[in-house]
Amino acid sequence: MSTDEKPSDKTPLEPLVALRNRIDSIDAQIGELISERARCAQSVAEVKKASGEPQVTYYRPEREAQVLRKAMERNTGPLGDEEMARLFREIMSACLALEEPIKVAFLGPEGTFTQQASLKHFGSSAVTRPMSVIDEVFREVEAGAVNYGVVPVENSTEGVVTHTLDNFIGSNLKICGEVELRIHHHLMVSDVTHTEAITRIYSHSQSLAQCRKWLDAHYPKAERIAVNSNAEAAKRIKGEWNAAAIAGEMAAQLYGLKILSEKIEDEPDNSTRFLIIGTEQVPPSGEDKTSIVASVKNSPGALHELLEPFQRHKVDLTRVETRPSRSGAWTYVFFIDFKGHIENERVKLALADVAERVSDLKILGSYPKGVL
Ligand SMILES: O=C(O)C(=O)C[C@]1(C(=O)O)C=C[C@@H](O)C=C1
């Protein structure tokens, strides 16, 4: 403090200094404990390496889910449970990066909600790589160029992302996790935009649909132009004086755009569920979900017959989706999600019965129920 700088009368300087000293000492302890935790993670990596398994997998989704759930259960406030879990999410992400930096392909470009979902799930130490289409995310994981992929699967307003489901039919990849993201859409413009002259609005078709009522009310005459992603929309308007984009906050930040109207989605609790795809079946975490795909000939009562074993063995369904099969006319595939892991006894019994009633049954994976 310089000599002519006087402490303000209003500032309770003494208590503030004391509290900041206390915070400094707590931070020093937290720092030491985080370092000790990181050294433990390094030792875990040594144990894994010494196991002699041909392919060592450092990322353990079931363990991460347990660590995050424990952080929430232990929490006594004043921070909220989710806030506490997010802090642990970041610590664990940094610890995993010491073991092996994890590579994740997502539906790009940079700034999409899928990238946001990837960072929410893996933490910010993950190396995320944008792919231009969903098929490419699957291909990168299949080729071993990345460890995991993240793809959108359903939106609470617009329903299922058919392209993702169709990719599973021909793929041997496993679902290793799920993550849900609240989706807030914003109308954004660039520094060259004449805001009173907006005649074109770019976004992904699903985002345009999710903001339809707002657009009808505020920009009834503007042309709505669907592009591959909302991040692409954000990128595109930088050179167009009469255009705006609908995208998320991450895209606005990344491309230096100004948000004109916030949270313009028609449904206030608009959210999207994303799947984590990888090559391995995940062991049980204690609170899991399973996804399967079953092919059924179209006959009266086929769906009832397919679902009946779940009810009999008290397995809770969380989603049933139908798609026409590509392999034959009048054959349908059902994507079914339910609570439980394929190693659970009741799930095993239900699936054994289902297998007898369908022409084809594929387990897409059992994975921890989304924590964050
Ligand atoms: O428990 C493990 O297997 C670890 O590698 C440690 C740890 C952690 O930091 O807690 C790190 C990465 C894994 O994905 C899970 C947990």
Coordinates of C-alpha atoms and ligand atoms in Angstrom, one line a residue:
M1 CA 0.0 0.0 0.0
S2 CA 1.5 3.4 -0.9
T3 CA 1.8 6.1 1.8
D4 CA -1.0 8.3 0.5
E5 CA -3.5 5.3 0.3
K6 CA -5.6 5.2 3.4
P7 CA -7.7 2.2 4.4
S8 CA -11.4 3.1 3.8
D9 CA -13.5 3.7 7.0
K10 CA -16.1 1.4 5.6
T11 CA -13.8 -1.6 5.1
P12 CA -13.7 -3.9 8.1
L13 CA -10.0 -4.4 7.4
E14 CA -9.0 -6.5 10.4
P15 CA -11.6 -9.3 10.0
L16 CA -11.0 -9.3 6.2
V17 CA -7.3 -9.9 6.7
A18 CA -7.9 -12.6 9.2
L19 CA -10.4 -14.4 6.9
R20 CA -8.0 -14.1 3.9
N21 CA -5.2 -15.6 6.0
R22 CA -7.5 -18.4 6.9
I23 CA -8.4 -19.0 3.2
D24 CA -4.6 -19.0 2.3
S25 CA -3.9 -21.6 4.9
I26 CA -6.9 -23.8 3.8
D27 CA -5.8 -23.4 0.1
A28 CA -2.3 -24.6 1.1
Q29 CA -3.8 -27.7 2.7
I30 CA -6.1 -28.3 -0.3
G31 CA -3.1 -28.0 -2.6
E32 CA -1.1 -30.5 -0.6
L33 CA -4.0 -32.9 -0.6
I34 CA -4.6 -32.6 -4.3
S35 CA -0.9 -33.3 -4.9
E36 CA -1.1 -36.3 -2.7
R37 CA -4.2 -37.5 -4.6
A38 CA -2.4 -37.0 -7.9
R39 CA 0.6 -39.1 -6.7
C40 CA -1.9 -41.9 -5.7
A41 CA -3.3 -41.7 -9.3
Q42 CA 0.2 -42.1 -10.6
S43 CA 0.6 -45.2 -8.5
V44 CA -2.7 -46.5 -9.7
A45 CA -1.3 -46.2 -13.3
E46 CA 1.8 -48.2 -12.3
V47 CA -0.4 -51.0 -10.8
K48 CA -2.5 -51.0 -14.0
K49 CA 0.6 -51.2 -16.2
A50 CA 2.0 -54.1 -14.1
S51 CA -1.2 -56.1 -14.5
G52 CA 0.1 -57.6 -17.7
E53 CA -3.1 -57.0 -19.6
P54 CA -2.4 -56.4 -23.4
Q55 CA -4.5 -53.2 -23.4
V56 CA -4.3 -51.1 -20.3
T57 CA -7.4 -48.9 -19.8
Y58 CA -6.7 -46.0 -17.5
Y59 CA -10.1 -44.3 -17.7
R60 CA -12.6 -46.1 -15.5
P61 CA -16.2 -44.8 -16.0
E62 CA -17.7 -46.9 -13.2
R63 CA -15.1 -45.6 -10.6
E64 CA -15.4 -42.0 -11.7
A65 CA -19.2 -42.2 -11.3
Q66 CA -18.7 -43.6 -7.7
V67 CA -16.2 -40.9 -6.8
L68 CA -18.6 -38.2 -8.0
R69 CA -21.6 -39.8 -6.2
K70 CA -19.6 -40.0 -3.0
A71 CA -18.6 -36.3 -3.3
M72 CA -22.3 -35.4 -3.6
E73 CA -23.4 -37.7 -0.7
R74 CA -20.7 -36.3 1.6
N75 CA -21.5 -32.7 0.8
T76 CA -23.0 -30.8 3.7
G77 CA -23.0 -27.4 1.9
P78 CA -23.0 -24.4 1.6
L79 CA -21.9 -25.4 -1.9
G80 CA -24.6 -27.3 -3.9
D81 CA -24.0 -31.1 -4.6
E82 CA -23.5 -30.5 -8.3
E83 CA -21.0 -27.7 -7.7
M84 CA -19.1 -30.0 -5.3
A85 CA -19.1 -32.8 -7.9
R86 CA -17.9 -30.5 -10.6
L87 CA -14.9 -29.6 -8.6
F88 CA -14.1 -33.3 -8.1
R89 CA -14.8 -33.8 -11.8
E90 CA -11.9 -31.4 -12.6
I91 CA -9.5 -32.9 -10.0
M92 CA -10.1 -36.4 -11.4
S93 CA -9.7 -35.2 -15.0
A94 CA -6.3 -33.7 -14.1
C95 CA -5.3 -37.0 -12.3
L96 CA -6.3 -39.1 -15.3
A97 CA -4.3 -36.9 -17.6
L98 CA -1.2 -37.8 -15.5
E99 CA -2.0 -41.4 -16.1
E100 CA -2.8 -41.0 -19.8
P101 CA -4.1 -37.9 -21.6
I102 CA -7.5 -39.1 -22.8
K103 CA -8.5 -38.3 -26.4
V104 CA -12.2 -37.7 -27.2
A105 CA -13.8 -37.2 -30.6
F106 CA -17.1 -35.1 -30.6
L107 CA -19.6 -33.8 -33.2
G108 CA -18.0 -30.5 -34.1
P109 CA -17.0 -27.9 -35.0
E110 CA -15.4 -26.3 -31.9
G111 CA -18.1 -24.7 -29.8
T112 CA -21.0 -27.2 -30.2
F113 CA -23.2 -28.4 -27.4
T114 CA -21.5 -31.8 -27.9
Q115 CA -18.1 -30.3 -27.1
Q116 CA -19.7 -28.7 -24.0
A117 CA -21.1 -32.2 -23.1
S118 CA -17.7 -33.8 -23.6
L119 CA -16.0 -31.4 -21.2
K120 CA -18.8 -31.8 -18.7
H121 CA -18.3 -35.6 -18.8
F122 CA -14.5 -35.9 -19.0
G123 CA -13.4 -32.6 -17.4
S124 CA -11.2 -30.0 -19.1
S125 CA -8.0 -32.0 -19.1
A126 CA -9.4 -34.2 -21.9
V127 CA -8.1 -33.5 -25.4
T128 CA -11.3 -33.0 -27.5
R129 CA -11.2 -33.4 -31.3
P130 CA -14.0 -32.0 -33.5
M131 CA -15.5 -34.3 -36.2
S132 CA -17.8 -32.9 -38.9
V133 CA -20.4 -35.7 -38.9
I134 CA -21.7 -38.3 -36.4
D135 CA -20.4 -41.2 -38.6
E136 CA -16.9 -39.8 -38.3
V137 CA -17.1 -39.8 -34.5
F138 CA -17.9 -43.5 -34.7
R139 CA -15.1 -44.2 -37.3
E140 CA -12.4 -42.4 -35.2
V141 CA -13.3 -44.5 -32.1
E142 CA -13.4 -47.7 -34.2
A143 CA -10.0 -46.9 -35.8
G144 CA -8.4 -46.3 -32.4
A145 CA -7.5 -42.7 -33.3
V146 CA -9.2 -41.6 -30.1
N147 CA -10.2 -43.3 -26.8
Y148 CA -13.9 -42.3 -26.8
G149 CA -16.5 -40.4 -28.8
V150 CA -19.4 -38.2 -27.8
V151 CA -22.6 -38.0 -29.8
P152 CA -26.1 -36.5 -29.2
V153 CA -28.9 -39.1 -28.9
E154 CA -32.1 -37.4 -27.8
N155 CA -33.5 -33.9 -27.1
S156 CA -36.4 -33.3 -24.7
T157 CA -38.2 -31.1 -27.3
E158 CA -37.2 -32.5 -30.6
G159 CA -36.9 -36.2 -29.8
V160 CA -34.3 -38.7 -31.0
V161 CA -31.2 -38.1 -33.1
T162 CA -31.9 -40.9 -35.7
H163 CA -28.4 -40.7 -37.2
T164 CA -26.8 -41.7 -34.0
L165 CA -29.2 -44.7 -33.5
D166 CA -28.7 -45.8 -37.1
N167 CA -24.9 -45.8 -36.6
F168 CA -25.2 -48.3 -33.7
I169 CA -26.9 -50.9 -35.9
G170 CA -23.8 -51.4 -38.0
S171 CA -21.2 -50.8 -35.3
N172 CA -19.5 -52.9 -32.6
L173 CA -18.8 -50.0 -30.3
K174 CA -20.2 -50.0 -26.8
I175 CA -22.0 -47.2 -24.9
C176 CA -19.7 -46.4 -21.9
G177 CA -21.6 -43.5 -20.4
E178 CA -24.3 -40.8 -20.8
V179 CA -24.4 -37.1 -20.0
E180 CA -27.3 -34.7 -20.0
L181 CA -26.9 -31.0 -20.8
R182 CA -29.4 -28.2 -20.3
I183 CA -29.6 -26.5 -23.7
H184 CA -29.9 -22.7 -23.8
H185 CA -30.1 -21.1 -27.2
H186 CA -29.1 -17.5 -27.8
L187 CA -29.6 -15.2 -30.8
M188 CA -26.2 -13.8 -31.7
V189 CA -24.7 -11.4 -34.2
S190 CA -21.2 -10.3 -35.3
D191 CA -19.6 -6.9 -35.2
V192 CA -20.6 -6.4 -38.9
T193 CA -24.3 -7.1 -38.4
H194 CA -26.9 -4.4 -38.9
T195 CA -29.2 -5.6 -36.2
E196 CA -32.2 -3.8 -37.6
A197 CA -31.8 -5.5 -41.0
I198 CA -31.6 -9.2 -40.0
T199 CA -33.1 -11.2 -42.8
R200 CA -31.3 -14.6 -42.4
I201 CA -31.0 -16.7 -39.3
Y202 CA -28.6 -19.7 -39.4
S203 CA -28.6 -22.7 -37.0
H204 CA -28.8 -26.5 -36.9
S205 CA -32.3 -27.7 -37.9
Q206 CA -33.0 -29.0 -34.4
S207 CA -32.1 -25.7 -32.8
L208 CA -34.3 -23.8 -35.3
A209 CA -37.1 -26.1 -34.4
Q210 CA -36.5 -25.7 -30.7
C211 CA -36.9 -21.9 -31.1
R212 CA -39.7 -21.9 -33.6
K213 CA -42.3 -20.0 -31.5
W214 CA -39.8 -17.3 -30.5
L215 CA -38.7 -16.9 -34.1
D216 CA -42.4 -16.6 -35.3
A217 CA -42.9 -13.9 -32.7
H218 CA -39.7 -11.9 -33.2
Y219 CA -38.4 -12.6 -36.7
P220 CA -41.4 -13.8 -38.7
K221 CA -40.0 -12.7 -42.0
A222 CA -36.4 -13.8 -41.6
E223 CA -35.3 -16.8 -43.7
R224 CA -34.3 -19.7 -41.4
I225 CA -31.3 -21.5 -42.8
A226 CA -30.3 -25.0 -41.5
V227 CA -26.6 -25.8 -41.4
N228 CA -24.6 -28.7 -40.0
S229 CA -24.2 -27.4 -36.5
N230 CA -25.0 -24.3 -34.5
A231 CA -21.2 -23.6 -34.1
E232 CA -21.0 -23.6 -37.9
A233 CA -23.9 -21.1 -37.9
A234 CA -21.9 -18.9 -35.5
K235 CA -18.8 -19.1 -37.6
R236 CA -20.7 -18.3 -40.8
I237 CA -22.3 -15.0 -39.8
K238 CA -19.0 -13.3 -39.3
G239 CA -19.0 -12.1 -42.9
E240 CA -22.7 -11.4 -43.4
W241 CA -24.1 -8.0 -42.4
N242 CA -27.8 -9.1 -42.6
A243 CA -27.5 -12.5 -40.7
A244 CA -27.8 -13.8 -37.1
A245 CA -27.1 -17.2 -35.7
I246 CA -28.8 -19.3 -33.0
A247 CA -26.2 -21.2 -30.9
G248 CA -24.9 -21.7 -27.4
E249 CA -22.8 -19.5 -25.2
M250 CA -19.6 -21.4 -26.0
A251 CA -20.0 -20.7 -29.7
A252 CA -20.5 -17.0 -29.0
Q253 CA -17.4 -16.8 -26.9
L254 CA -15.3 -18.8 -29.4
Y255 CA -16.3 -16.8 -32.4
G256 CA -16.4 -13.4 -30.6
L257 CA -20.1 -12.8 -31.2
K258 CA -22.5 -10.6 -29.3
I259 CA -25.6 -12.1 -27.7
L260 CA -28.7 -10.1 -28.7
S261 CA -31.4 -12.2 -27.0
E262 CA -30.7 -14.9 -24.4
K263 CA -32.5 -18.2 -23.7
I264 CA -34.9 -18.1 -26.7
E265 CA -35.7 -21.8 -26.6
D266 CA -39.5 -22.5 -26.5
E267 CA -39.3 -25.1 -23.7
P268 CA -37.6 -23.7 -20.6
D269 CA -36.3 -27.2 -19.5
N270 CA -34.9 -28.0 -22.9
S271 CA -32.1 -30.6 -22.5
T272 CA -30.1 -33.0 -24.7
R273 CA -28.8 -36.4 -23.7
F274 CA -25.4 -37.5 -25.2
L275 CA -23.8 -40.9 -25.3
I276 CA -20.1 -41.8 -24.7
I277 CA -19.0 -44.5 -27.1
G278 CA -15.9 -46.7 -26.7
T279 CA -14.7 -50.2 -27.3
E280 CA -15.1 -51.8 -23.9
Q281 CA -18.0 -53.0 -21.7
V282 CA -18.0 -51.0 -18.4
P283 CA -18.3 -53.0 -15.1
P284 CA -21.2 -52.2 -12.7
S285 CA -21.0 -48.8 -10.8
G286 CA -24.0 -49.5 -8.5
E287 CA -26.4 -47.3 -10.4
D288 CA -26.4 -48.3 -14.1
K289 CA -28.4 -48.3 -17.3
T290 CA -28.3 -50.6 -20.2
S291 CA -29.1 -50.0 -23.9
I292 CA -30.1 -52.8 -26.3
V293 CA -31.3 -53.0 -29.9
A294 CA -33.7 -55.8 -31.0
S295 CA -35.0 -56.7 -34.4
V296 CA -38.6 -57.9 -34.6
K297 CA -40.8 -59.0 -37.5
N298 CA -43.8 -56.8 -37.9
S299 CA -46.7 -58.9 -36.5
P300 CA -49.6 -58.0 -34.2
G301 CA -48.5 -58.0 -30.6
A302 CA -44.8 -58.0 -31.5
L303 CA -44.0 -55.0 -29.3
H304 CA -46.0 -56.3 -26.4
E305 CA -44.2 -59.7 -26.6
L306 CA -40.8 -58.0 -26.7
L307 CA -41.5 -55.8 -23.7
E308 CA -43.3 -58.3 -21.5
P309 CA -40.2 -60.0 -20.0
F310 CA -39.0 -56.6 -18.6
Q311 CA -42.2 -56.2 -16.7
R312 CA -42.2 -59.8 -15.5
H313 CA -38.6 -59.5 -14.2
K314 CA -39.3 -56.0 -12.7
V315 CA -36.8 -54.2 -14.9
D316 CA -37.7 -50.5 -15.4
L317 CA -37.7 -49.3 -19.0
T318 CA -36.5 -45.7 -19.5
R319 CA -36.9 -45.4 -23.3
V320 CA -38.3 -47.3 -26.3
E321 CA -37.6 -46.1 -29.8
T322 CA -38.5 -47.7 -33.1
R323 CA -36.6 -47.5 -36.4
P324 CA -37.3 -49.3 -39.7
S325 CA -34.7 -51.9 -40.2
R326 CA -32.4 -51.4 -43.2
S327 CA -32.1 -55.2 -43.8
G328 CA -35.6 -56.1 -44.8
A329 CA -39.1 -54.8 -45.5
W330 CA -41.4 -54.8 -42.5
T331 CA -38.8 -55.6 -40.0
Y332 CA -38.3 -53.1 -37.2
V333 CA -35.6 -52.4 -34.8
F334 CA -36.3 -51.3 -31.3
F335 CA -33.8 -49.3 -29.2
I336 CA -34.6 -50.0 -25.6
D337 CA -33.0 -48.4 -22.5
F338 CA -33.6 -49.7 -19.0
K339 CA -32.3 -49.4 -15.5
G340 CA -29.7 -52.0 -14.3
H341 CA -26.5 -53.6 -15.6
I342 CA -26.2 -56.8 -17.7
E343 CA -24.4 -58.4 -14.8
N344 CA -27.5 -58.0 -12.6
E345 CA -29.5 -61.2 -12.1
R346 CA -32.9 -59.7 -13.0
V347 CA -31.5 -58.1 -16.2
K348 CA -29.9 -61.4 -17.2
L349 CA -33.3 -63.2 -16.8
A350 CA -35.2 -60.6 -18.8
L351 CA -32.7 -60.5 -21.6
A352 CA -32.6 -64.3 -21.9
D353 CA -36.4 -64.3 -22.4
V354 CA -36.2 -61.4 -24.9
A355 CA -33.5 -63.2 -26.9
E356 CA -36.0 -66.1 -27.5
R357 CA -38.6 -63.7 -28.9
V358 CA -36.6 -61.6 -31.4
S359 CA -34.7 -62.3 -34.6
D360 CA -31.7 -60.4 -33.4
L361 CA -30.5 -58.9 -30.1
K362 CA -27.5 -56.7 -29.6
I363 CA -26.3 -55.3 -26.2
L364 CA -25.1 -51.7 -26.9
G365 CA -23.7 -51.5 -23.4
S366 CA -24.3 -51.1 -19.7
Y367 CA -23.0 -47.8 -18.3
P368 CA -23.2 -45.6 -15.2
K369 CA -26.3 -43.5 -15.0
G370 CA -25.3 -39.9 -15.7
V371 CA -24.1 -38.2 -12.4
L372 CA -23.7 -34.5 -13.4
Ligands
LIG1 O1 -9.2 -45.5 -9.8 C1 -8.6 -45.5 -10.8 O2 -8.6 -46.5 -11.6 C2 -7.9 -44.3 -11.3 O3 -7.2 -44.4 -12.3 C3 -7.9 -43.0 -10.5 C4 -9.0 -42.1 -11.0 C5 -9.1 -40.9 -10.0 O4 -8.5 -39.9 -10.1 O5 -9.9 -41.1 -9.0 C6 -8.5 -41.5 -12.3 C7 -9.0 -42.0 -13.5 C8 -10.0 -43.0 -13.6 O6 -10.9 -42.8 -14.7 C9 -10.7 -43.2 -12.3 C10 -10.3 -42.7 -11.2

